Amino acid sequence: MKNIKANQKEKKKSSRIIGELRAAWAISEKRWRISFRYPMDLLYFLVAPILWLLPQLIYGSTLLGGRYSESLEVLTGTNDAWVFTSLGLVFNMFVAITLWSTAYGIRREEWTGTFEIMYVSPISRLTMIFGNALKSMMHLGFGLFIQLGIIIYWYWGLFTFRDLIVALLFLLVSIVLIQGMAMILSGFVLWQKQGYRAVMLIQMIIEIITPVTYPIATMPTFLQYLSYGNPMTYGIEGFRNAIMFGTDWMTWLYLGILVVLSILLMIIGVKAFGTMEKLLRKKGTIGQY
Amino acid sequence: MTAKETTKLQSTEIVDSQKNHSRIRSLVVTRLRKVRFSITTALIIAKKEMLMILRYPLDVIFWTLMPLMWLIPFVFQGQALVGSELISENFTQLTGTVDVLEFIFIGALLWNILDSAIWGAGNALRWEQHSGTLQYLWLAPISRINLMIGASLGSTIWSVIQIAGQFAILSIFVSWQVTFLDVFMTLIIIVLVIIGLYGFSFAFAGVILMFKEPGVLTEFVDNVLYICSPIRYPVKVLPGWAKWIAWVFPFSWGLTAIRALMMTNDSVVSMLYMVGILIAIDIVFWIGGYFIFRLAEKRTLKHGDLGNF
């Protein structure tokens, strides 16, 4: 009897997880259908990753008169400014744009008048956010592959296949990181409604303390301290180092720190979103525009 | 011809010429009234735009500070590539100045003008549609071009506020060494750039009127112009196709001229040459922008999709 009950419980649990995953897929599919209604939108995100890389690359080349920098070599161990800058930008764009798009998923539902319907459906809030993130990640994934393709062409023969896989592992873990950060920002958007200013400001501050196109050593000391507390730092440094210098114990250490911080941020995100939701339900302002 | 007939003819001629005079006078008066009416309309629309901007004072502070924050990664990147002093031989050879910071600061300041022409005036009609007021404005007995001039004027005031705020903040880090003549010439060039960009805004608003969903189009144009404009680097370093885009836009000429004035002290002749080109581009942009807008307006009315969302 006990066994049957435990079995049933287990089955219920696994069917719930499958149900949540199916719901996330349904949300992502719905967003894909909307995107297909605007083919220009889809096309733009195929070209955009290249457009986003160019200003920093041209600016760097203008200062250097080419691709290689002695100063960068002293600071980081590599003189290839193009690959160094591009790898940082690729990781940062994937996280930042997915985050932005996911955080505004709820607001988008409000605009289209489907928020309440979605909200009363029997799915977890985490699934709701994850469904949005899934679509954004899939969409941006195409651009990411184009960007990585260009970088691999530049750096061909200077890294192994294993290093590339390890670098992609950093991107995989960053999905958990995005989910945690998106939960926090979604809660904020739910509260502030038109809170894009604050979201942009937070994103900008994170970007400044993240070594995207420059090493940590370039920042002023107080920013360096903040940078070490920023999970994005470990993501970008690990991702870039794996491709540029190969995998060593430091890479695995960075991956470990990224995993721990991502899980921590995910727990904080779920809690923060739940608290915000409770507060707004009490106030009765969830449905307000 | 008798004397009586001559007098009659003369008096008829006088009456005719008086009639002609009064006709011309009434025509001039009507035209002047129309011009006055157009100016009033544009000013009212600009006032409306300003009232909406001032309803969100945090926006003013936010958009003054945000572009400055976007500069920080470029400064750190530069320091990582060429050292903390930010001195680059190649950059000096290309631009004629050693001051990288001042170069990118001027670019960032003036980018506000182009950015607000794209996002503000270019998208003005779409914002009206979003707030449900486009149809009212469309039915008003005013010229649609005046509507666009008003919206552009509003955007200009908005960017002037931003530039003034940013200039004040950047002055903490840069000591601008300019004379009264430099400031005067800079203002003339900025006005010419703004006038040219009005034409661009008309064309862009027309395109958005036809394609409706402006997000991607605006992002695309914004990104392409950002890459092709000499904001962080001179036009010389761009590939051939990008150079063409840069030199077609009044913004690139204006920015190059202002940098020449404030940083490299170019000769008056080269300055006048750039001002001449700017005036020519302004005329082409206005004519082109006017016709594209009119074409889009006609097409929208013909297809009956003005109200379509």
XYZ file of C-alpha atoms in Angstrom:
598
model
C 0.000 0.000 0.000
C 2.816 2.330 1.022
C 4.643 1.496 -2.152
C 1.613 2.266 -4.305
C 1.148 5.642 -2.576
C 4.826 6.514 -3.023
C 4.606 5.463 -6.637
C 1.532 7.612 -7.188
C 3.260 10.557 -5.514
C 6.301 10.089 -7.682
C 4.152 9.847 -10.815
C 2.252 12.989 -9.836
C 5.503 14.835 -9.301
C 6.999 13.788 -12.619
C 3.756 14.545 -14.490
C 3.748 17.995 -12.839
C 7.280 18.657 -14.038
C 6.365 17.464 -17.537
C 3.248 19.668 -17.387
C 5.299 22.693 -16.407
C 7.798 22.025 -19.202
C 4.960 21.676 -21.705
C 3.503 24.955 -20.452
C 6.878 26.673 -20.874
C 7.099 25.300 -24.404
C 3.539 26.498 -25.132
C 4.432 30.028 -23.985
C 7.549 29.983 -26.106
C 5.575 28.637 -29.098
C 2.993 31.386 -28.683
C 5.744 34.020 -28.790
C 7.271 32.378 -31.843
C 3.906 32.531 -33.622
C 3.669 36.260 -32.861
C 7.248 36.757 -34.097
C 6.493 34.960 -37.361
C 3.771 37.549 -37.966
C 6.594 40.128 -38.164
C 9.224 38.592 -40.464
C 11.258 41.825 -40.389
C 11.697 41.280 -36.652
C 13.110 37.821 -37.226
C 15.427 39.026 -39.965
C 16.678 41.920 -37.878
C 17.811 39.637 -35.079
C 19.893 37.674 -37.575
C 21.752 40.800 -38.708
C 21.764 42.659 -35.374
C 24.474 40.569 -33.647
C 26.947 41.720 -36.302
C 25.764 45.326 -36.020
C 26.227 45.236 -32.246
C 29.811 44.016 -32.535
C 30.983 46.563 -35.080
C 31.172 49.872 -33.108
C 33.481 48.411 -30.435
C 35.624 46.619 -33.017
C 36.019 49.688 -35.243
C 36.742 51.875 -32.213
C 39.399 49.429 -31.007
C 40.971 49.160 -34.455
C 41.064 52.969 -34.741
C 43.045 53.218 -31.523
C 45.374 50.365 -32.410
C 45.694 50.779 -36.150
C 44.990 47.060 -36.459
C 44.036 43.986 -34.481
C 46.781 43.516 -31.895
C 47.503 45.414 -28.691
C 50.661 45.292 -26.558
C 48.901 46.904 -23.639
C 46.194 44.227 -23.684
C 48.864 41.513 -23.731
C 50.454 42.904 -20.578
C 47.056 42.967 -18.842
C 45.526 39.706 -20.040
C 48.134 37.545 -21.765
C 46.664 37.921 -25.243
C 47.314 40.643 -27.790
C 44.354 39.787 -30.018
C 41.981 42.674 -29.332
C 39.370 41.548 -31.874
C 38.855 38.085 -30.399
C 39.112 39.341 -26.800
C 36.481 42.048 -27.389
C 34.154 39.901 -29.508
C 34.063 36.963 -27.086
C 33.136 39.290 -24.228
C 30.454 40.967 -26.314
C 28.976 37.652 -27.481
C 28.463 36.407 -23.927
C 27.222 39.743 -22.667
C 24.729 40.232 -25.503
C 23.293 36.755 -25.059
C 22.680 37.330 -21.342
C 21.683 41.016 -21.504
C 19.220 40.809 -24.379
C 17.597 37.598 -23.181
C 17.295 39.172 -19.754
C 15.740 42.358 -21.113
C 13.303 40.485 -23.313
C 12.332 38.070 -20.519
C 11.903 40.760 -17.881
C 9.478 42.521 -20.195
C 7.581 39.299 -21.012
C 4.971 40.085 -18.364
C 4.585 43.662 -19.527
C 4.142 42.436 -23.106
C 1.286 40.186 -21.962
C -0.283 43.227 -20.295
C -0.052 45.228 -23.527
C -1.707 42.482 -25.542
C -4.400 41.964 -22.905
C -3.485 38.331 -22.203
C -1.799 38.796 -18.849
C -4.822 37.967 -16.667
C -5.595 34.805 -18.669
C -2.011 33.673 -18.315
C -1.937 34.593 -14.658
C -4.922 32.476 -13.631
C -3.660 29.402 -15.527
C -2.458 26.658 -13.135
C 1.261 26.972 -13.860
C 4.189 28.120 -11.795
C 5.360 31.707 -12.154
C 8.831 30.334 -12.801
C 7.441 28.485 -15.827
C 5.817 31.683 -17.058
C 9.154 33.513 -16.983
C 11.072 30.489 -18.308
C 8.702 30.170 -21.297
C 9.518 33.741 -22.260
C 13.228 33.204 -21.690
C 13.160 30.041 -23.794
C 11.867 31.881 -26.847
C 14.334 34.733 -26.424
C 17.230 32.332 -26.033
C 16.230 30.313 -29.086
C 15.804 33.487 -31.127
C 19.108 34.976 -30.009
C 20.782 31.585 -30.348
C 20.845 31.997 -34.135
C 22.654 35.328 -33.814
C 24.994 33.828 -31.258
C 26.023 31.081 -33.670
C 26.701 33.659 -36.389
C 28.875 35.659 -33.979
C 30.700 32.565 -32.752
C 31.199 31.450 -36.346
C 33.015 34.709 -37.153
C 35.184 34.468 -34.031
C 36.066 30.823 -34.693
C 37.110 31.827 -38.222
C 39.431 34.530 -36.799
C 40.860 32.226 -34.142
C 40.858 29.003 -36.138
C 43.529 26.487 -35.068
C 44.311 28.268 -31.813
C 41.811 26.372 -29.646
C 40.660 22.783 -29.300
C 37.166 21.360 -29.721
C 37.160 20.478 -26.009
C 37.797 24.147 -25.090
C 34.878 25.201 -27.234
C 32.582 22.717 -25.479
C 33.719 23.994 -22.066
C 33.049 27.581 -23.233
C 29.554 26.560 -24.337
C 29.055 25.037 -20.889
C 29.428 28.556 -19.472
C 26.643 29.719 -21.795
C 24.476 26.818 -20.631
C 24.913 27.720 -16.964
C 24.183 31.333 -17.805
C 20.613 30.226 -18.651
C 20.073 29.574 -14.921
C 21.661 32.938 -14.190
C 19.339 34.667 -16.648
C 16.343 32.937 -15.074
C 17.267 34.173 -11.584
C 17.954 37.733 -12.700
C 14.817 37.755 -14.877
C 12.665 36.738 -11.893
C 13.977 39.706 -9.886
C 13.511 42.147 -12.777
C 10.070 40.725 -13.697
C 8.925 41.310 -10.119
C 10.170 44.861 -10.424
C 8.377 45.410 -13.759
C 5.192 43.907 -12.272
C 5.402 46.465 -9.472
C 6.574 49.508 -11.431
C 4.753 48.650 -14.704
C 6.695 51.112 -16.900
C 9.932 50.478 -15.019
C 12.177 50.305 -18.076
C 14.318 53.145 -16.773
C 15.284 51.251 -13.642
C 15.845 48.028 -15.600
C 18.101 49.873 -18.057
C 19.997 51.547 -15.234
C 20.551 48.254 -13.393
C 21.662 46.607 -16.625
C 24.062 49.450 -17.370
C 25.615 49.306 -13.906
C 26.056 45.536 -14.272
C 27.636 46.086 -17.694
C 30.143 48.606 -16.349
C 31.297 46.217 -13.601
C 31.501 43.308 -16.048
C 34.790 42.853 -17.947
C 33.137 42.670 -21.368
C 35.555 44.574 -23.610
C 38.257 45.253 -21.015
C 39.925 43.265 -18.220
C 39.064 43.842 -14.549
C 42.488 45.438 -14.017
C 41.419 48.464 -16.105
C 38.621 49.382 -13.709
C 39.126 51.649 -10.685
C 39.718 49.670 -7.458
C 36.217 50.113 -5.999
C 34.645 48.849 -9.240
C 37.009 45.862 -9.204
C 35.579 44.789 -5.833
C 32.043 45.066 -7.186
C 33.096 43.157 -10.271
C 34.232 40.155 -8.205
C 30.747 39.951 -6.651
C 29.130 39.968 -10.076
C 28.299 36.495 -11.455
C 28.599 37.804 -15.026
C 32.335 38.360 -14.416
C 32.908 34.624 -13.912
C 30.727 33.788 -16.896
C 32.547 36.087 -19.311
C 36.055 35.441 -17.996
C 35.529 31.668 -17.989
C 33.925 31.630 -21.437
C 36.671 33.794 -22.951
C 39.579 32.114 -21.167
C 38.408 28.642 -22.230
C 38.606 29.620 -25.913
C 41.632 31.919 -25.765
C 43.908 30.155 -23.284
C 42.470 26.644 -23.045
C 40.869 24.882 -20.092
C 42.768 24.770 -16.795
C 41.869 24.595 -13.090
C 40.991 28.307 -13.122
C 38.334 27.702 -15.792
C 36.709 24.991 -13.670
C 36.900 27.225 -10.604
C 35.113 30.008 -12.511
C 32.491 27.514 -13.687
C 31.961 26.344 -10.109
C 31.558 29.928 -8.848
C 29.155 30.684 -11.708
C 27.035 27.609 -10.889
C 26.842 28.492 -7.180
C 26.045 32.174 -7.814
C 23.465 31.310 -10.497
C 21.623 28.887 -8.184
C 21.785 31.441 -5.390
C 20.410 34.148 -7.651
C 17.680 31.810 -8.872
C 16.532 31.135 -5.282
C 16.628 34.870 -4.502
C 14.751 35.606 -7.744
C 11.941 33.128 -7.019
C 11.601 34.460 -3.471
C 11.688 38.099 -4.597
C 9.076 37.536 -7.291
C 6.829 35.648 -4.838
C 7.099 38.409 -2.241
C 6.380 41.105 -4.803
C 3.406 39.188 -6.154
C 1.950 38.706 -2.665
C 2.388 42.385 -1.916
C 0.696 43.468 -5.140
C -2.162 41.009 -4.705
C -2.739 42.427 -1.250
C -2.803 45.924 -2.724
C -4.919 44.724 -5.649
C -2.703 46.411 -8.227
C -1.626 43.411 -10.307
C -4.147 44.048 -13.068
C -3.472 47.792 -13.175
C -1.968 49.141 -16.326
C -8.195 108.654 -80.603
C -9.907 111.587 -79.023
C -8.837 113.171 -75.749
C -11.960 111.799 -74.061
C -11.162 108.255 -75.211
C -7.560 108.604 -74.049
C -8.666 109.741 -70.593
C -11.129 106.853 -70.389
C -8.400 104.379 -71.366
C -6.028 105.868 -68.836
C -8.622 105.698 -66.091
C -9.399 102.043 -66.998
C -5.671 101.256 -66.823
C -5.425 102.928 -63.431
C -8.423 100.960 -62.163
C -6.911 97.737 -63.566
C -3.557 98.387 -61.970
C -5.279 99.267 -58.671
C -7.248 96.038 -58.904
C -4.035 94.120 -59.640
C -2.330 95.789 -56.706
C -5.123 94.923 -54.322
C -5.206 91.348 -55.692
C -1.458 90.965 -55.154
C -1.777 92.580 -51.740
C -4.566 90.226 -50.710
C -2.552 87.289 -52.086
C 0.503 88.344 -50.066
C -1.644 88.874 -46.980
C -3.256 85.435 -47.441
C 0.177 83.832 -47.887
C 1.534 85.613 -44.832
C -1.486 84.507 -42.833
C -0.896 80.945 -43.986
C 2.764 81.135 -42.942
C 1.742 82.583 -39.573
C -0.857 79.833 -39.213
C 1.746 77.191 -40.095
C 4.194 78.573 -37.536
C 1.449 78.707 -34.883
C 0.435 75.110 -35.671
C 4.025 73.850 -35.468
C 4.579 75.727 -32.210
C 1.393 74.297 -30.684
C 2.408 70.755 -31.622
C 5.915 71.393 -30.237
C 4.364 72.756 -27.027
C 2.231 69.630 -26.725
C 5.335 67.442 -27.133
C 7.187 69.472 -24.508
C 4.298 69.261 -22.044
C 4.340 65.488 -22.414
C 8.106 65.353 -21.863
C 7.905 67.565 -18.792
C 5.162 65.373 -17.298
C 7.942 62.831 -16.725
C 10.771 64.865 -15.189
C 12.634 61.685 -14.249
C 12.865 60.909 -17.955
C 14.732 64.162 -18.540
C 17.292 63.319 -15.831
C 17.501 59.692 -16.929
C 18.125 60.423 -20.615
C 20.669 63.093 -19.732
C 22.707 60.707 -17.610
C 22.260 57.438 -19.505
C 24.242 58.355 -22.665
C 27.101 59.410 -20.388
C 27.056 56.014 -18.720
C 27.262 54.394 -22.153
C 30.609 56.179 -22.574
C 32.267 54.502 -19.585
C 32.852 51.085 -21.260
C 34.443 52.874 -24.251
C 36.841 54.721 -21.949
C 37.825 51.501 -20.130
C 38.160 49.662 -23.447
C 40.445 52.386 -24.780
C 42.587 52.249 -21.642
C 42.894 48.468 -21.918
C 44.004 48.707 -25.552
C 46.412 51.664 -25.516
C 47.171 52.258 -21.846
C 45.670 54.344 -19.078
C 46.802 57.645 -20.657
C 44.609 56.901 -23.691
C 47.203 58.117 -26.166
C 47.245 56.499 -29.592
C 49.548 57.368 -32.486
C 47.195 55.904 -35.035
C 44.264 57.860 -33.646
C 46.271 61.105 -33.743
C 47.276 60.472 -37.365
C 43.661 59.836 -38.371
C 41.997 62.655 -36.470
C 44.701 65.288 -35.966
C 44.121 65.326 -32.219
C 45.611 63.418 -29.285
C 42.571 63.831 -27.060
C 40.531 60.640 -27.434
C 38.198 61.583 -24.577
C 37.238 64.973 -26.010
C 36.739 63.347 -29.410
C 34.259 60.759 -28.131
C 32.588 63.227 -25.754
C 31.726 65.586 -28.641
C 30.426 62.608 -30.616
C 28.256 61.494 -27.717
C 26.851 65.003 -27.212
C 25.811 65.411 -30.817
C 24.489 61.872 -31.144
C 21.494 63.112 -29.093
C 20.340 65.145 -32.118
C 20.348 62.195 -34.508
C 18.924 59.842 -31.912
C 15.959 62.106 -31.180
C 15.371 62.618 -34.927
C 15.043 58.830 -35.272
C 13.201 57.938 -32.063
C 11.328 61.188 -31.461
C 10.230 62.947 -34.640
C 10.565 59.869 -36.861
C 8.255 57.867 -34.609
C 5.983 60.798 -33.651
C 2.972 59.628 -35.658
C 3.297 56.096 -34.292
C 3.318 57.444 -30.704
C 0.147 59.404 -31.555
C -1.380 56.167 -32.814
C -0.394 54.392 -29.609
C -2.069 57.051 -27.494
C -5.133 57.051 -29.761
C -4.817 60.670 -30.921
C -3.591 60.214 -34.495
C -7.053 60.316 -36.066
C -7.927 63.586 -34.266
C -4.753 65.217 -35.475
C -5.281 63.870 -38.981
C -8.779 65.362 -39.133
C -7.631 68.768 -37.894
C -7.579 71.421 -40.671
C -3.797 71.723 -40.637
C -1.031 70.651 -42.970
C 0.494 67.298 -42.026
C 3.930 68.684 -42.772
C 3.335 71.323 -40.092
C 2.439 68.485 -37.794
C 5.799 66.913 -38.530
C 7.659 70.227 -38.165
C 6.036 70.679 -34.753
C 7.024 67.162 -33.687
C 10.583 67.740 -34.935
C 10.728 71.047 -33.079
C 9.682 69.252 -29.893
C 12.440 66.667 -30.439
C 14.963 69.442 -31.039
C 14.128 71.163 -27.755
C 14.384 67.788 -26.032
C 17.838 67.122 -27.476
C 19.015 70.668 -26.667
C 18.061 70.080 -23.005
C 19.986 66.794 -23.041
C 23.039 68.314 -24.723
C 23.114 71.235 -22.281
C 22.908 68.891 -19.286
C 25.533 66.519 -20.646
C 27.831 69.373 -21.661
C 27.694 70.719 -18.102
C 28.581 67.301 -16.657
C 31.342 66.581 -19.201
C 32.897 69.982 -18.543
C 34.033 68.549 -15.191
C 36.309 66.135 -17.076
C 37.258 68.193 -20.146
C 38.427 71.799 -20.337
C 36.958 73.000 -23.627
C 39.241 75.580 -25.232
C 36.908 77.524 -27.492
C 36.485 81.123 -28.567
C 33.262 83.085 -29.016
C 33.566 82.615 -32.798
C 33.882 78.825 -32.346
C 30.702 78.763 -30.273
C 28.874 80.920 -32.803
C 29.976 78.748 -35.726
C 29.133 75.581 -33.769
C 25.600 76.860 -33.191
C 25.172 77.634 -36.904
C 26.381 74.129 -37.826
C 24.093 72.494 -35.244
C 21.110 74.428 -36.633
C 22.008 73.292 -40.165
C 22.331 69.668 -39.037
C 18.967 69.864 -37.275
C 17.293 71.367 -40.345
C 18.668 68.567 -42.519
C 17.540 65.944 -40.058
C 13.999 67.369 -40.136
C 13.859 66.224 -43.751
C 15.092 62.796 -42.676
C 12.415 62.662 -39.933
C 9.667 63.424 -42.483
C 10.837 60.555 -44.689
C 11.222 58.182 -41.757
C 7.767 59.084 -40.379
C 6.338 58.384 -43.839
C 7.956 54.951 -43.949
C 6.626 54.115 -40.486
C 3.172 55.345 -41.498
C 3.226 52.678 -44.202
C 4.880 49.787 -42.330
C 3.223 50.439 -38.925
C 5.440 48.321 -36.624
C 8.360 50.699 -36.136
C 10.399 48.889 -33.467
C 12.682 46.829 -35.663
C 12.976 49.419 -38.423
C 13.907 52.119 -35.931
C 16.426 49.827 -34.207
C 17.961 48.904 -37.555
C 18.285 52.500 -38.795
C 19.575 53.574 -35.375
C 22.250 50.844 -35.359
C 23.361 51.426 -38.954
C 23.637 55.188 -38.466
C 25.481 54.681 -35.183
C 28.064 52.509 -36.936
C 28.379 54.799 -39.955
C 28.556 58.078 -38.035
C 31.885 59.397 -36.757
C 30.855 59.263 -33.107
C 33.679 57.197 -31.625
C 35.996 57.121 -34.653
C 36.599 59.196 -37.806
C 34.816 58.384 -41.090
C 38.219 57.531 -42.654
C 38.393 54.158 -40.871
C 35.011 52.961 -42.155
C 34.683 50.558 -45.107
C 33.680 52.086 -48.465
C 29.898 51.448 -48.277
C 29.734 52.829 -44.736
C 31.640 55.949 -45.816
C 28.960 56.607 -48.432
C 26.183 56.387 -45.842
C 28.185 58.658 -43.528
C 28.787 61.394 -46.088
C 25.161 61.402 -47.301
C 24.006 62.346 -43.796
C 24.267 65.947 -42.585
C 25.126 64.620 -39.147
C 28.583 63.358 -40.226
C 29.450 66.686 -41.888
C 28.226 68.621 -38.869
C 30.130 66.474 -36.396
C 33.332 66.646 -38.460
C 33.012 70.433 -38.745
C 32.348 70.920 -35.036
C 35.318 68.736 -34.087
C 37.477 70.696 -36.526
C 36.347 73.907 -34.832
C 36.718 72.789 -31.247
C 39.714 70.468 -31.469
C 41.927 71.021 -34.504
C 41.183 74.691 -35.318
C 40.732 74.193 -39.067
C 40.812 77.135 -41.487
C 37.745 79.310 -42.169
C 37.800 78.200 -45.828
C 37.428 74.524 -44.969
C 34.708 75.475 -42.497
C 32.775 77.427 -45.138
C 33.221 74.499 -47.515
C 31.584 72.144 -44.996
C 28.806 74.647 -44.259
C 28.120 74.898 -48.015
C 27.844 71.112 -48.313
C 25.580 71.028 -45.271
C 23.219 73.578 -46.852
C 23.120 71.572 -50.098
C 22.384 68.310 -48.203
C 19.683 70.109 -46.159
C 17.895 71.188 -49.345
C 18.037 67.661 -50.809
C 16.866 66.103 -47.512
C 13.936 68.530 -47.195
C 12.746 67.978 -50.748
C 13.224 64.193 -50.492
C 11.649 64.000 -47.036
C 8.665 66.118 -48.082
C 7.925 63.952 -51.132
C 8.365 60.636 -49.306
C 6.045 61.801 -46.542
C 3.414 63.043 -49.012
C 3.659 59.754 -50.934
C 3.214 57.706 -47.761
C 0.327 59.914 -46.668
C -1.472 59.479 -50.006
C -0.856 55.724 -50.052
C -2.143 55.326 -46.493
C -5.309 57.303 -47.257
C -5.869 55.426 -50.526
C -5.534 52.014 -48.870
C -7.595 53.154 -45.895
C -5.131 51.775 -43.386
C -4.439 54.937 -41.411
C -6.419 53.599 -38.469
C -4.961 50.100 -38.754
C -2.788 49.220 -35.847
